CSV table of C-alpha atoms in Angstrom, one decimal:
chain,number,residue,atom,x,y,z
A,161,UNK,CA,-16.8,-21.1,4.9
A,162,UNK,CA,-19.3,-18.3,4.0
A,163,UNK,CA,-17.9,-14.9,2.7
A,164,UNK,CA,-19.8,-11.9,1.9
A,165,UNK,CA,-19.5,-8.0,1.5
A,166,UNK,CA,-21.1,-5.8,3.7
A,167,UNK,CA,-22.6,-2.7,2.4
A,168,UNK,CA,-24.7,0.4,3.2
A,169,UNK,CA,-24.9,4.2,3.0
A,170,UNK,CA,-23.8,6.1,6.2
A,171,UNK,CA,-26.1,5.5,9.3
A,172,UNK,CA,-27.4,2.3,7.8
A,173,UNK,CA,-26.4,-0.1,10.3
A,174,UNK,CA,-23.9,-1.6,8.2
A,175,UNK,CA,-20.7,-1.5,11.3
A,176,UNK,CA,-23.7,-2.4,13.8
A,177,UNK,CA,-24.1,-5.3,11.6
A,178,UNK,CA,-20.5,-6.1,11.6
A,179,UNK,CA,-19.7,-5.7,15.3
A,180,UNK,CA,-22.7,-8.0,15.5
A,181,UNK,CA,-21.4,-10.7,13.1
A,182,UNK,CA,-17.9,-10.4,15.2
A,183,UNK,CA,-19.4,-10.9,18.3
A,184,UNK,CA,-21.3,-14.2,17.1
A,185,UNK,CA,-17.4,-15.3,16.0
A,186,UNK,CA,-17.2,-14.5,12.3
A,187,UNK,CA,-14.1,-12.8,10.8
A,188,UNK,CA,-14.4,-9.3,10.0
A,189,UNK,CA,-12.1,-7.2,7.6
A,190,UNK,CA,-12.7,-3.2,7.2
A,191,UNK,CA,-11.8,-2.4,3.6
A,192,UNK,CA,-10.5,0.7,3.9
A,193,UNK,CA,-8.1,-0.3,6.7
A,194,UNK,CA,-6.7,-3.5,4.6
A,195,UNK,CA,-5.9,-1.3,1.4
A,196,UNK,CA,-4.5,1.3,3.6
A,197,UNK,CA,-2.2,-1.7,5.2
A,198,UNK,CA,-0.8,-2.0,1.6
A,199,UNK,CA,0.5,1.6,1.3
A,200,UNK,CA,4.2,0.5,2.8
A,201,UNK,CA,6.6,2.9,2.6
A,202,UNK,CA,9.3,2.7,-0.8
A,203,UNK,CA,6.7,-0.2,-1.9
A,204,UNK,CA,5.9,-0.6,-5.8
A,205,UNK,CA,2.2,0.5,-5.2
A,206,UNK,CA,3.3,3.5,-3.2
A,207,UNK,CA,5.7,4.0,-5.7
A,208,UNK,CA,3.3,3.8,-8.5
A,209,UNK,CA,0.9,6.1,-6.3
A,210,UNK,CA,3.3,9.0,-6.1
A,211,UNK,CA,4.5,8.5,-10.1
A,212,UNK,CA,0.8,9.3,-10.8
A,213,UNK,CA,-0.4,12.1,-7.8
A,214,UNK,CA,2.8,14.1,-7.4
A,215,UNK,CA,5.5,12.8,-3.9
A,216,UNK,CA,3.1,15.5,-2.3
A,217,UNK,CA,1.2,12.1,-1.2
A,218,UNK,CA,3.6,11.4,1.0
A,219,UNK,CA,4.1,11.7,5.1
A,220,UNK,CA,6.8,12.4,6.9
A,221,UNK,CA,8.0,8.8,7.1
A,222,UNK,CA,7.4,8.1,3.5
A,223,UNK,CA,3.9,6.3,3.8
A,224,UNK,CA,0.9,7.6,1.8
A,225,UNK,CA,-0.9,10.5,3.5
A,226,UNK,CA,-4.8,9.2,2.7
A,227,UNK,CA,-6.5,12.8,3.4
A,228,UNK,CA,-3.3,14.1,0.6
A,229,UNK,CA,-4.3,11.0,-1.6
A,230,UNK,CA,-7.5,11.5,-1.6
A,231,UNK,CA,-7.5,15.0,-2.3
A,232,UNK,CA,-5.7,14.2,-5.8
A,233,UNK,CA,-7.4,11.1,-6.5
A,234,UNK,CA,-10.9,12.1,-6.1
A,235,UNK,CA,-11.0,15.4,-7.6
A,236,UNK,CA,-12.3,14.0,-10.5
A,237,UNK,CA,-13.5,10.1,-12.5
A,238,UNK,CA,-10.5,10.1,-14.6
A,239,UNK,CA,-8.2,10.5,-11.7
A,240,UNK,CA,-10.4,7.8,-9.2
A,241,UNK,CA,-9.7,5.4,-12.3
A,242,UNK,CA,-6.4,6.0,-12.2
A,243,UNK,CA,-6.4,5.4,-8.4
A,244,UNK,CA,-8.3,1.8,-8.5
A,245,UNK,CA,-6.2,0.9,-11.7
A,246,UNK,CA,-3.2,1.0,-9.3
A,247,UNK,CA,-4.5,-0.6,-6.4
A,248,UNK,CA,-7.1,-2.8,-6.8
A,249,UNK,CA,-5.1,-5.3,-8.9
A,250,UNK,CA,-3.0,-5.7,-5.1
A,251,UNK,CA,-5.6,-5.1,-3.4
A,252,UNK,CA,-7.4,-8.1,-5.1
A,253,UNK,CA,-4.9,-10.4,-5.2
A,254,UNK,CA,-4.5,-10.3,-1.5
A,255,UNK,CA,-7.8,-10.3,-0.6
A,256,UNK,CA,-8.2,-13.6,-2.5
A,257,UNK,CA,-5.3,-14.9,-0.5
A,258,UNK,CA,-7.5,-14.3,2.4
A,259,UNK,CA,-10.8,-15.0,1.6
A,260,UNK,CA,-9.4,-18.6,0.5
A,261,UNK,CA,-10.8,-21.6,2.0
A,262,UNK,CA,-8.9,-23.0,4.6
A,263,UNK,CA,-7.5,-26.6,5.0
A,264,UNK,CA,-10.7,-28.8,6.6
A,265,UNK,CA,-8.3,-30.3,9.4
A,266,UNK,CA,-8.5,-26.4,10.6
A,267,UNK,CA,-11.9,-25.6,9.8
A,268,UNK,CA,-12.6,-25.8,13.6
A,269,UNK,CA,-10.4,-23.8,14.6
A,270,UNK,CA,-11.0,-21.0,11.5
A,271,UNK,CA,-14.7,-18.9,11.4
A,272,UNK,CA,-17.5,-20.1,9.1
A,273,UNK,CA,-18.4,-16.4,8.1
A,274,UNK,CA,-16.0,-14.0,6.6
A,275,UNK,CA,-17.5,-10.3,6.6
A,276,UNK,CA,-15.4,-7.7,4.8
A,277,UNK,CA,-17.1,-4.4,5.0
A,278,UNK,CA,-17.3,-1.6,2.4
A,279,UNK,CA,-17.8,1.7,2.7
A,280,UNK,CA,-17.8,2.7,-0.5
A,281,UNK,CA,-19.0,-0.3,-2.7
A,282,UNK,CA,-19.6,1.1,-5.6
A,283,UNK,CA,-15.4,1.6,-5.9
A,284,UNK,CA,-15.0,-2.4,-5.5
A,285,UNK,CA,-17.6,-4.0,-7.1
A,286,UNK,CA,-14.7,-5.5,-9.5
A,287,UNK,CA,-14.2,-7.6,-6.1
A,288,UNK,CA,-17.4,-8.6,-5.5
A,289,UNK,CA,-16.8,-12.1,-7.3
A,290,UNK,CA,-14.3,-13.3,-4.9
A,291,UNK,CA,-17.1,-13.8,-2.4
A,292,UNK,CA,-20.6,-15.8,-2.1
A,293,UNK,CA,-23.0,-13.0,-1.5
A,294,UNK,CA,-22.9,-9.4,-1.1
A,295,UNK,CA,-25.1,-8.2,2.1
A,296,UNK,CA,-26.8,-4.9,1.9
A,297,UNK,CA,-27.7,-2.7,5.2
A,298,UNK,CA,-30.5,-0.3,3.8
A,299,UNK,CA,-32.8,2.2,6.0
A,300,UNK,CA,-34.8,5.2,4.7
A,301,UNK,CA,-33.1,8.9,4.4
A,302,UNK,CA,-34.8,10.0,7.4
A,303,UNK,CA,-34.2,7.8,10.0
A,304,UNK,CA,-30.3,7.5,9.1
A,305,UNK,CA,-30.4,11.3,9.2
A,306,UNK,CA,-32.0,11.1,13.0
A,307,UNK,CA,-29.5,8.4,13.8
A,308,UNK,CA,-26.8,10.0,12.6
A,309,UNK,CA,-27.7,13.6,14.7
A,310,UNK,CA,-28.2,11.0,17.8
A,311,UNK,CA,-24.9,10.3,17.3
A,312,UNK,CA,-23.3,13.5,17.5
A,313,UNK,CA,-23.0,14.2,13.9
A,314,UNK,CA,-23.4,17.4,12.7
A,315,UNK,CA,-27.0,17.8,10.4
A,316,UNK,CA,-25.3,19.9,7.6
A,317,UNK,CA,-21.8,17.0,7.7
A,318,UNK,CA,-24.4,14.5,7.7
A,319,UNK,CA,-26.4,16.1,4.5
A,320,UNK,CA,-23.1,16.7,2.9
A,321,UNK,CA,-21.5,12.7,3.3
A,322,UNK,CA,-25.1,11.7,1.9
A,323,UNK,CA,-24.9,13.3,-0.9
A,324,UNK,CA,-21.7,11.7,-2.4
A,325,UNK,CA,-23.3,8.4,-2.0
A,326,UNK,CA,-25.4,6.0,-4.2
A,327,UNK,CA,-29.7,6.1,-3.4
A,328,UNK,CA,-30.6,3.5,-1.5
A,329,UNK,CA,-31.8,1.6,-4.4
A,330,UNK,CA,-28.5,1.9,-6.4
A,331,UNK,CA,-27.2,-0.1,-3.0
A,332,UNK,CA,-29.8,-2.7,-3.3
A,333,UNK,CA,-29.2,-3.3,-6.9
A,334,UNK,CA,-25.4,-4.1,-6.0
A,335,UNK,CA,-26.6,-6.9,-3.1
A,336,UNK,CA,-28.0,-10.2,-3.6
A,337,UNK,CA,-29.5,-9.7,-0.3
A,338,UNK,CA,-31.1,-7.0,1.5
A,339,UNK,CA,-31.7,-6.2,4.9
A,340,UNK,CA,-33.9,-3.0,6.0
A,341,UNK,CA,-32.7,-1.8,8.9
A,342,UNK,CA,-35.6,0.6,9.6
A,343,UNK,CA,-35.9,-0.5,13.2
A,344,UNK,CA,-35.8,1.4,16.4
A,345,UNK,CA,-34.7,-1.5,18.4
A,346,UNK,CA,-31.4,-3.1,18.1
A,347,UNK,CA,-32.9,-6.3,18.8
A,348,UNK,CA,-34.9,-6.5,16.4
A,349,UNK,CA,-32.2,-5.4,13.9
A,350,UNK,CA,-30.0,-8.3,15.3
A,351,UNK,CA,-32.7,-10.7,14.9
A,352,UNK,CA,-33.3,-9.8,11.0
A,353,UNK,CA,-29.4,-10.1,10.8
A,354,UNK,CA,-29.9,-13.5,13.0
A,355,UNK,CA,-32.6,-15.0,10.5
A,356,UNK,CA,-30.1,-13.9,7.3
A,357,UNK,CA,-27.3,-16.2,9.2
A,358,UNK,CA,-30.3,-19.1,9.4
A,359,UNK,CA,-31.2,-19.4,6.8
A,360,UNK,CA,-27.5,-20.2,5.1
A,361,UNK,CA,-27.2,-22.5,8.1
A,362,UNK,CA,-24.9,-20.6,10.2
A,363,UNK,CA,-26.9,-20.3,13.6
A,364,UNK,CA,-25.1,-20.7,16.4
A,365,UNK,CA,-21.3,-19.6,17.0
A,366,UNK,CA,-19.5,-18.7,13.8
A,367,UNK,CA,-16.4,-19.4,15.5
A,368,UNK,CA,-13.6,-17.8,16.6
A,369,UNK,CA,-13.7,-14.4,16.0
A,370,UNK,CA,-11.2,-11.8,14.3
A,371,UNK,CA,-10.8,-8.5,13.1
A,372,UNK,CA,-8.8,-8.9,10.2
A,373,UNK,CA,-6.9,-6.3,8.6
A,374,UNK,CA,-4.2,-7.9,6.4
């Protein structure tokens, strides 16, 4: 089995590229989603979550409110630190659990690609070692900016997002591969994504595929 991250800045292509790698049968796992899954209610993370941000964290059924969370935990480095310290060490240790190599007698029934997408890398590149390669989905200011406004997205919210996240470059220094995803034609993106799965020797169906969240 194959593992990678999946990376890019908004607008990239990086959940096209996903979606993609789903539909061809490999296992997908949004980050953000999983490490939300571990936020259960009276559990020692969530515990240790409100002992650092204040019980103000909280919902209504005692699971962590992420737009409250984030509010505290991002408001400055210090306080994001304090955040990861917390949850990447579970966060981690599960993910291994599932990016472990199956048993062979169930290879065939398993995928041959995992895929867990990030959307913000530069907050888990401690976890970039538990996979083989780290994928990134890069396209030039411009044309993510049209695609984004194509999309419905407002220019200014657009402008605003892109400006809290790492240059293109600073993504493509994280990856040990890079895809540029400058196209106007999803076919042609899917084809660059088809001759990254080629040449690793993973043509064909991947498998069965999954969306993976815990």
């Amino acid at each position: 089995m194959t593992s990678l991250f999946l990376i890019g800045n908004i607008a990239s292509g990086k959940s096209t590229a996903a979606r993609y790698f789903a539909c061809r049968g490999a296992r997908c796992i949004d980050l953000d989603r999983f490490a939300k899954d571990l936020y259960v209610p009276g559990s020692d993370i969530v515990n240790e979550l409100v002992q650092e941000f204040g019980v103000e964290i909280l919902d209504a059924f005692g699971g962590v409110d992420a737009h409250q969370l984030a509010s505290r935990a991002f408001e400055s480095p210090s306080a994001t630190k304090r955040l990861n310290d917390i949850v990447h060490p579970v966060l981690k240790a599960r993910l291994a659990q599932v990016l472990m190599p199956v048993p062979c007698a169930s290879m065939a029934m398993g995928s041959r690609l995992t895929v867990v997408e990030a959307s913000v890398p530069e907050a888990v590149r401690d976890l970039f070692p538990l996979v083989d390669e780290v994928l990134a989905i890069c396209a030039p200011y411009e044309i993510r900016c049209q695609r984004a406004i194509a999309r419905g997205m407002d220019p200014d919210d657009f402008a605003r997002r892109a400006s809290r996240q790492p240059s293109d470059a600073a993504i493509a220094a994280m990856a040990t591969w890079v895809i540029d995803n400058s196209y106007c034609d999803v076919h042609e993106f899917e084809d660059a994504l088809d001759d990254w799965l080629l040449q690793r020797g993973l043509s064909g169906s991947l498998g069965c595929s999954e969306v993976a969240h815990d």
